[in-house]
Short mmCIF file of C-alpha atoms in Angstrom, two decimals:
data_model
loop_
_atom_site.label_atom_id
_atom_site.label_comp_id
_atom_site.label_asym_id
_atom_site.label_seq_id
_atom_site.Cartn_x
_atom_site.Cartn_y
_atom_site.Cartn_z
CA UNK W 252 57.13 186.75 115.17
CA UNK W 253 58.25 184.13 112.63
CA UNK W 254 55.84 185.49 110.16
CA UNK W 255 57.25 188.94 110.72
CA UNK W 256 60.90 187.46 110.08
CA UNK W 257 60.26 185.70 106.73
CA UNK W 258 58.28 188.86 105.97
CA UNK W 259 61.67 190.53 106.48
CA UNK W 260 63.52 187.76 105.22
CA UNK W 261 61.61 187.51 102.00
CA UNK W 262 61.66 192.05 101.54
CA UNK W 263 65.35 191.67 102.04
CA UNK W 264 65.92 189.17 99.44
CA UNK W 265 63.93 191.10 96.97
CA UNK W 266 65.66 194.15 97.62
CA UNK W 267 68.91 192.16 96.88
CA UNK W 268 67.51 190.60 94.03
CA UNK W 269 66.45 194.32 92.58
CA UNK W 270 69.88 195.37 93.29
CA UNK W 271 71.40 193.07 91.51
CA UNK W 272 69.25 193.18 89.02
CA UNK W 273 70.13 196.82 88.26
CA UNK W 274 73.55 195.56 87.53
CA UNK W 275 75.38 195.44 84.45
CA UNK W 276 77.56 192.38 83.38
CA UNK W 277 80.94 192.52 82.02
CA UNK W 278 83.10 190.49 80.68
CA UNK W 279 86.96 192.00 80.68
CA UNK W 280 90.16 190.91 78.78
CA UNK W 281 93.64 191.92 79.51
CA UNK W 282 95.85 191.88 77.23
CA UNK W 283 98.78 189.32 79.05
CA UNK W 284 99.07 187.51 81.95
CA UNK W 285 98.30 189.11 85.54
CA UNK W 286 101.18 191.29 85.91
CA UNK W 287 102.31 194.57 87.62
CA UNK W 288 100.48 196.60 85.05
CA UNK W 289 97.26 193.95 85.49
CA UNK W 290 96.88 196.02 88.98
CA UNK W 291 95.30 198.83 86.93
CA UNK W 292 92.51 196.69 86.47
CA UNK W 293 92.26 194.44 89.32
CA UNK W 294 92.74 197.12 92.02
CA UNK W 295 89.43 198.99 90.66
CA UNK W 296 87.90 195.69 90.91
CA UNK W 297 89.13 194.75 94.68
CA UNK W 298 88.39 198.30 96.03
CA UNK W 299 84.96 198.05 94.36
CA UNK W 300 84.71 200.89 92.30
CA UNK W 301 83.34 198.78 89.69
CA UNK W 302 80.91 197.69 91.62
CA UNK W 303 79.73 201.39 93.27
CA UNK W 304 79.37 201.95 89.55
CA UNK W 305 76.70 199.06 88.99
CA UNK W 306 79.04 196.95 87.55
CA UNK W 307 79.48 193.36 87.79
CA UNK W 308 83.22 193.08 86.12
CA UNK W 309 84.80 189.78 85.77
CA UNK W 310 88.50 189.90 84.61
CA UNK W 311 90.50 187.47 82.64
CA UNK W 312 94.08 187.45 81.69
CA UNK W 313 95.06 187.51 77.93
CA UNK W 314 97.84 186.41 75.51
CA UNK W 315 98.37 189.31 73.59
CA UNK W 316 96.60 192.53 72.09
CA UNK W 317 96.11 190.92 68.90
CA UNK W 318 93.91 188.02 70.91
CA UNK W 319 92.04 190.43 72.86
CA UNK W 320 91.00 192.55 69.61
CA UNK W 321 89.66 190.04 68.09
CA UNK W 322 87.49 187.76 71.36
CA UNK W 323 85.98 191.45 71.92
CA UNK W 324 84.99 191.59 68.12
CA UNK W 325 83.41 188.08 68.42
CA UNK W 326 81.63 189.02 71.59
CA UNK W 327 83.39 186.30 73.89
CA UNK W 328 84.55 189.61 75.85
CA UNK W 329 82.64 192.98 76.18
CA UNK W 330 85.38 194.71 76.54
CA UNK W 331 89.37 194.57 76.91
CA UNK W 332 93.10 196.21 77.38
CA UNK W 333 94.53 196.22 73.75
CA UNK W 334 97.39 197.58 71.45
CA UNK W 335 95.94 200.31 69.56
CA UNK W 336 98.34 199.30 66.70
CA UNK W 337 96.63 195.98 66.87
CA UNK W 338 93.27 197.11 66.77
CA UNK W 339 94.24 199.42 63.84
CA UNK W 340 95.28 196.42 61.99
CA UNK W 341 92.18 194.42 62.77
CA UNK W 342 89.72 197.21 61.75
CA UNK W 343 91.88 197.30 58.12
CA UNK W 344 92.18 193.75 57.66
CA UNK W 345 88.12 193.00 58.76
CA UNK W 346 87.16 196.44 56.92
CA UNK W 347 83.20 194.12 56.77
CA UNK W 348 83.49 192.34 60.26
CA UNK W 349 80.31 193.00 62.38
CA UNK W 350 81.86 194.51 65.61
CA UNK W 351 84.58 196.25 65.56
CA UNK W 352 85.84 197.14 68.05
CA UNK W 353 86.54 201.32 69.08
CA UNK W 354 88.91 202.46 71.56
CA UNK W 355 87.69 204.55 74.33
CA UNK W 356 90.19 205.50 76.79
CA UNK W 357 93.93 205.70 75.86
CA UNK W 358 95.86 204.36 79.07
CA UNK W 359 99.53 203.96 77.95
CA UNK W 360 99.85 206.80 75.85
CA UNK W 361 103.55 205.80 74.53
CA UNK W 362 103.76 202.49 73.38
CA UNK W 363 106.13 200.23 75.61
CA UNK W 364 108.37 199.27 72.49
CA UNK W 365 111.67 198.85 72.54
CA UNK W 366 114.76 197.39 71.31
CA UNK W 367 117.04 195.98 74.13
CA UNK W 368 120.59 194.54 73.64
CA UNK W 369 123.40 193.62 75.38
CA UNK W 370 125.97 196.19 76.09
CA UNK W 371 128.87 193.49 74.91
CA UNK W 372 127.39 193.23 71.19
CA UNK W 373 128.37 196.74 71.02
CA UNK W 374 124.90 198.26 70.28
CA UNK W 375 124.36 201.52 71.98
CA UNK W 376 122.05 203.73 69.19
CA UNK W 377 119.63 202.84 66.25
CA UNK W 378 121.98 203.06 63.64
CA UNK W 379 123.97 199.97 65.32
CA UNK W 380 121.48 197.98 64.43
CA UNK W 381 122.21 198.11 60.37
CA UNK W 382 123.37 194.67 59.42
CA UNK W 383 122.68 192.87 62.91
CA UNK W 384 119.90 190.16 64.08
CA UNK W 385 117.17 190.83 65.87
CA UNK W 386 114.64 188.27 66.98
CA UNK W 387 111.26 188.75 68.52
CA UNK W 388 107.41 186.55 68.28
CA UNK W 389 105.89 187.93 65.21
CA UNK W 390 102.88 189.23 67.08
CA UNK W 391 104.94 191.67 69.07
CA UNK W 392 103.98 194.90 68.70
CA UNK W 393 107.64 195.76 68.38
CA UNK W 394 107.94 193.91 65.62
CA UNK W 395 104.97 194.64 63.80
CA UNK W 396 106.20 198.44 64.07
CA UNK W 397 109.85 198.05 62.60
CA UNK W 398 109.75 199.46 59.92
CA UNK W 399 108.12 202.72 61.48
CA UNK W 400 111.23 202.78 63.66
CA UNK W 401 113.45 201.43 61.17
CA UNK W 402 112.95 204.56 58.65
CA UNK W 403 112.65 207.18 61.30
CA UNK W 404 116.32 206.04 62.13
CA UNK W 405 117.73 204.69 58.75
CA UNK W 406 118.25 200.88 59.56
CA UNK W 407 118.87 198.78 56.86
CA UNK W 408 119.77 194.80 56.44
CA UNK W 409 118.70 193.65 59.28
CA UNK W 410 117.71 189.92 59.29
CA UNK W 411 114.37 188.73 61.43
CA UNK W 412 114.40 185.10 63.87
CA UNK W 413 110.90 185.00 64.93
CA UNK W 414 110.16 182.50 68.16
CA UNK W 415 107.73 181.73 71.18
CA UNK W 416 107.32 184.30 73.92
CA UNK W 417 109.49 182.48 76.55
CA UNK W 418 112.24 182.25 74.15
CA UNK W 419 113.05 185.62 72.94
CA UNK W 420 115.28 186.79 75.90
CA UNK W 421 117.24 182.80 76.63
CA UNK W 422 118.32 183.76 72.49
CA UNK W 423 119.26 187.10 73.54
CA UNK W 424 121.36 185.98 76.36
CA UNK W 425 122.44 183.15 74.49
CA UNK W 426 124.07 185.06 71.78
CA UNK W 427 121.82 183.39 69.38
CA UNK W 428 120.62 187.40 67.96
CA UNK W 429 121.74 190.88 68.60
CA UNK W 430 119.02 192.20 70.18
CA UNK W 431 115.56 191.76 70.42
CA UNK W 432 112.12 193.87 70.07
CA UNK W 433 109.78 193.83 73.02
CA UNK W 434 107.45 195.68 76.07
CA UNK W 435 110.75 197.96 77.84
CA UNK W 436 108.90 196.90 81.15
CA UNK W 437 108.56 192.94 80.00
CA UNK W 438 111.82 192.26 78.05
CA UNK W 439 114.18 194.04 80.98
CA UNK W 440 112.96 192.19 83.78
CA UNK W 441 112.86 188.58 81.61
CA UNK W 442 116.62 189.37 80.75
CA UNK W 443 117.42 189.74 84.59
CA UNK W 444 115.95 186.77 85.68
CA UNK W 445 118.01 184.99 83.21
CA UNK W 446 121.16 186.70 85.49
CA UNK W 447 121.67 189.93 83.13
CA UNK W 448 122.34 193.02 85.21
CA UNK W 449 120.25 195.87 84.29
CA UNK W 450 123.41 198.16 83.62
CA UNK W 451 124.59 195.48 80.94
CA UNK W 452 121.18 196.17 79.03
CA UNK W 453 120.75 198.66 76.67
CA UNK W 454 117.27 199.99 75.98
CA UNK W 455 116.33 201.78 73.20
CA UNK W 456 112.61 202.82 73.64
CA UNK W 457 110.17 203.65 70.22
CA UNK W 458 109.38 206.82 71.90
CA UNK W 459 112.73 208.32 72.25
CA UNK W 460 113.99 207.53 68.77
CA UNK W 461 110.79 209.19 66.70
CA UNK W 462 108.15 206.80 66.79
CA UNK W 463 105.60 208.33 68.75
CA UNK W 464 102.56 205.77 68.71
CA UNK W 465 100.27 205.47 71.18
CA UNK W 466 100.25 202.00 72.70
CA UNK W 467 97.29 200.27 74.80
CA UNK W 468 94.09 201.46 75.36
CA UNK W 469 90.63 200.47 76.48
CA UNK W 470 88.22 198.76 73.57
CA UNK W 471 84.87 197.76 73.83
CA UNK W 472 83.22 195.58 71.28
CA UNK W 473 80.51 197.98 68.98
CA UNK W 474 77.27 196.36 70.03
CA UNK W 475 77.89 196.29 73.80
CA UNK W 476 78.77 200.46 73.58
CA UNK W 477 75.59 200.69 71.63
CA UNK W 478 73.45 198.95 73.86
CA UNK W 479 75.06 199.65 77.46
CA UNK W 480 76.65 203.42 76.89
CA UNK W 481 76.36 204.33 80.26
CA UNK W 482 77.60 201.36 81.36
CA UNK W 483 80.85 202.46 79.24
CA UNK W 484 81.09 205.58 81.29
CA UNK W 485 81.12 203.52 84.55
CA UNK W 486 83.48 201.49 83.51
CA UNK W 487 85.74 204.66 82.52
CA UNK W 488 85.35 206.34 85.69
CA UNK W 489 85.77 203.77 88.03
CA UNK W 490 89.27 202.39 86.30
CA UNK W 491 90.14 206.23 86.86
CA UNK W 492 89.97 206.15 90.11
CA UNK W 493 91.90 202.62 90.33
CA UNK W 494 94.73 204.08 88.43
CA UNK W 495 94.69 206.98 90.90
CA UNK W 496 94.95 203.90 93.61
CA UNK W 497 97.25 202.28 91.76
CA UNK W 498 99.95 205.25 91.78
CA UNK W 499 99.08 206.43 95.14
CA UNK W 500 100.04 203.00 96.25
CA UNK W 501 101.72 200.62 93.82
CA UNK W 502 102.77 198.52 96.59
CA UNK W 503 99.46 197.45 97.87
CA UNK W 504 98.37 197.35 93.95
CA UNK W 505 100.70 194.61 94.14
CA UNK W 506 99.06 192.82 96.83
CA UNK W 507 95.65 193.11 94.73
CA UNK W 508 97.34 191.15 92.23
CA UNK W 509 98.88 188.29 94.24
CA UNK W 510 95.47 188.28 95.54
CA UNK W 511 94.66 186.97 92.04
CA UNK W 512 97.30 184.95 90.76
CA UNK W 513 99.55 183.73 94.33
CA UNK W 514 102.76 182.64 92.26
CA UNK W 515 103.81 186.32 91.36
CA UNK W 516 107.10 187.67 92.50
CA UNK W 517 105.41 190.25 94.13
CA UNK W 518 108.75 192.41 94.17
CA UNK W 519 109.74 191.68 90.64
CA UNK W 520 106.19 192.53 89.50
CA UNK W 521 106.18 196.07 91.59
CA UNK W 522 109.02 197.01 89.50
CA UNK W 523 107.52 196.18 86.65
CA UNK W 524 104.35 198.25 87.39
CA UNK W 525 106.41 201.20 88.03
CA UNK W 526 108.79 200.80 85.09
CA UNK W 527 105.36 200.52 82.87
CA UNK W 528 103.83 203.37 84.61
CA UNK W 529 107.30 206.10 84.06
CA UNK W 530 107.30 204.61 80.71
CA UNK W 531 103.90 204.74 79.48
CA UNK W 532 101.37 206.06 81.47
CA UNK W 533 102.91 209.28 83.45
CA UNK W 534 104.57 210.68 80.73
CA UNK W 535 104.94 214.26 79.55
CA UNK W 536 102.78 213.48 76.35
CA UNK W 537 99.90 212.27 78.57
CA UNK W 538 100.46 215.05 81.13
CA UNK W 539 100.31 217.81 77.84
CA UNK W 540 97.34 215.69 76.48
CA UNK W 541 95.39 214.73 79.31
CA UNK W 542 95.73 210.90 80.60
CA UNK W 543 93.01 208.68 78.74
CA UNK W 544 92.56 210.96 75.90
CA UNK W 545 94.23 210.59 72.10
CA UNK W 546 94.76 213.82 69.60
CA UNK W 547 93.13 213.60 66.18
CA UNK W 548 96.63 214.32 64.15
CA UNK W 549 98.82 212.38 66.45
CA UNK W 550 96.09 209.16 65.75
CA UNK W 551 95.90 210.50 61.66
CA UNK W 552 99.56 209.65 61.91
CA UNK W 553 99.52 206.24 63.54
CA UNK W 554 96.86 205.12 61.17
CA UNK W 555 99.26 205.82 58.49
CA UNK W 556 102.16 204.56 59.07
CA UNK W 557 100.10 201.64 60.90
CA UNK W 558 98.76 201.19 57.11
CA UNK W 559 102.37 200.95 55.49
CA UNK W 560 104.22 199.12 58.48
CA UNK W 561 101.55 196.47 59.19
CA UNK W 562 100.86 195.99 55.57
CA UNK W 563 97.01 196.29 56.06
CA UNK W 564 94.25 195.51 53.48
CA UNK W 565 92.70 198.54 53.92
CA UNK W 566 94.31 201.69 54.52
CA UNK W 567 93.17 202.04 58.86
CA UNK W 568 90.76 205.18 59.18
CA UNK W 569 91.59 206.72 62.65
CA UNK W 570 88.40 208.26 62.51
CA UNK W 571 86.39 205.27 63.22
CA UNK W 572 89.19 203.44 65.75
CA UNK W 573 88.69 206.29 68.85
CA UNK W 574 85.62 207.55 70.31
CA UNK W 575 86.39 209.87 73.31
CA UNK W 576 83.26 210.90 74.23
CA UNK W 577 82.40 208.36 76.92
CA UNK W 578 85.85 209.39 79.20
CA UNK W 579 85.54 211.07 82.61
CA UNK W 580 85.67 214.72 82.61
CA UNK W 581 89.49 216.08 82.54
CA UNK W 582 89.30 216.78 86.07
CA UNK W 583 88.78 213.57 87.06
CA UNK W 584 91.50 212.23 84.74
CA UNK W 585 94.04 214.33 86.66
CA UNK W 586 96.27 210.86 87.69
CA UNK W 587 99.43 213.03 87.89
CA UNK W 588 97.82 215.04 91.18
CA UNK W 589 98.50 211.13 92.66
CA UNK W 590 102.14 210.74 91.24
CA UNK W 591 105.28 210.75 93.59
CA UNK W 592 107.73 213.28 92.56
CA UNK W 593 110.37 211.57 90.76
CA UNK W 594 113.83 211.56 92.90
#
């Protein structure tokens, strides 16, 4: 009998061992801290999608796209959640960096810029903004896109106060600047913890005032989609069904995340997944486009003016920045099937 159970013992360990072996490793990179919009992620991970896919995915908070692009082009991370302006810039600036990374699945397909500002200053439309201050960190993608939004909208003379993360809303608030470039879904919720009512805020979102980028997407690092395409895939469909988990039930998405990081204001951080999904994922451009995927002339344009706002070495080639050939079929993309109607 004790033979027959280490026989057992030793069949069921090998199985295990088999199993696991048929697993693929994967190293992931947001591209802030854990977050509402981090449940995207983690909520594919806890429900274990990733895992029914073969996938062993570990996931690591970031500290900005610009960071992400470049640990998954130095294979620290396989692959990550990333600014597609930022990995424009990276591909033009490194045109003969081994690499590169490509994005695969577009996830917020209207960048989260905005300008927010006090109702006081007076500020209510672009052109309010000739002659004022703005500040923001000099990474922000916000920023680093001015002068798309700034000659979409003629603004002229305005002067720049660059500064840490934390500090960009306390100047705001302060009086220090005018107004301030930032993630709609970040900057709004900062300014009311810092006792600003949301109806003394005005927002002035990229999207709504001709600046139509796309903002972050999925990237994967050029050697790990060679070598593990199907692996790619996987990935891609099981996030899918996350974000369909995700909007079904933002609330428990929530939970996922405290899960992984306990001090989170859980209720503060719902609102901020649902501002960033209304804002950037369940929009009518990613309804009329399908959610994940990116149109050749919309991304023709975005490499251009990426090349004259950013400044880039290299003019960016949208050509070699997107490869949509490793997303889930439309069908399965369907994430607005999920949505709530909006009240």
């Amino acid at each position: 009998m004790k033979k027959l159970t280490a026989s057992l013992a030793l069949a069921a360990s090998l199985f295990s061992s088999a199993v696991h072996a048929q697993e693929t490793s994967l190293k992931f990179q947001l591209d802030w801290r854990f977050e509402g919009p981090a449940a995207l992620f983690l909520v594919p991970a806890a429900k274990g999608h990733f895992k029914a896919e073969k996938l062993n995915v570990t996931i690591d908070a970031g500290n900005g796209s610009g960071g992400t692009v470049t640990r998954v082009a130095s294979g620290t991370y396989d692959m990550g959640f990333a600014d597609l302006a930022a990995l424009m810039e990276f591909h033009a600036n490194n045109p003969t960096a081994p690499n590169k990374p490509v994005a695969v699945m577009m996830v917020y397909n209207n960048t989260p810029a905005a300008v927010l500002a006090l109702k006081k200053s007076g500020i209510k439309t672009p052109a309010d903004l000739n002659g004022k201050k703005l500040g923001a960190p000099v990474f922000d993608a916000g920023r680093k896109a001015w002068p798309i939004f700034a000659k979409a909208n003629n603004i002229t003379n305005v002067a720049w106060t660059a500064m840490d993360p934390p500090l960009r809303e306390t100047m705001l608030v302060r009086g220090d600047i005018d107004a301030i470039t930032g993630f709609s879904f970040t900057s709004l919720l900062n300014l009311e913890a810092r006792g600003v009512k949301t109806d003394e805020v005005v927002i002035l979102p990229y999207p709504q005032y001709g600046v139509k980028l796309y903002g972050n997407a999925v990237i994967v690092g050029e050697d790990f989609l060679k070598k593990n395409p199907e692996a790619v895939k996987a990935f891609l469909r099981a996030f899918t069904k996350g974000v369909k988990d995700v909007i079904a039930d933002p609330k428990g998405a929530i939970a996922t995340v405290k899960a992984r990081d306990g001090i989170i204001n859980e209720e503060l951080e719902l609102r901020r997944l649902k501002l960033a999904l209304d804002a950037s994922v369940l929009t009518a451009d990613a309804k009329a486009e399908g959610f994940g995927d990116a149109k050749p002339g919309r991304l023709a344009l975005m490499a251009s003016q990426v090349s004259d706002a950013f400044a880039t070495k290299d003019r960016v080639n949208a050509a070699v920045i997107w490869n949509g050939s490793y997303l889930p079929t439309a069908a399965d993309r369907d994430v607005f099937a999920k949505a709530a109607p909006k009240k």
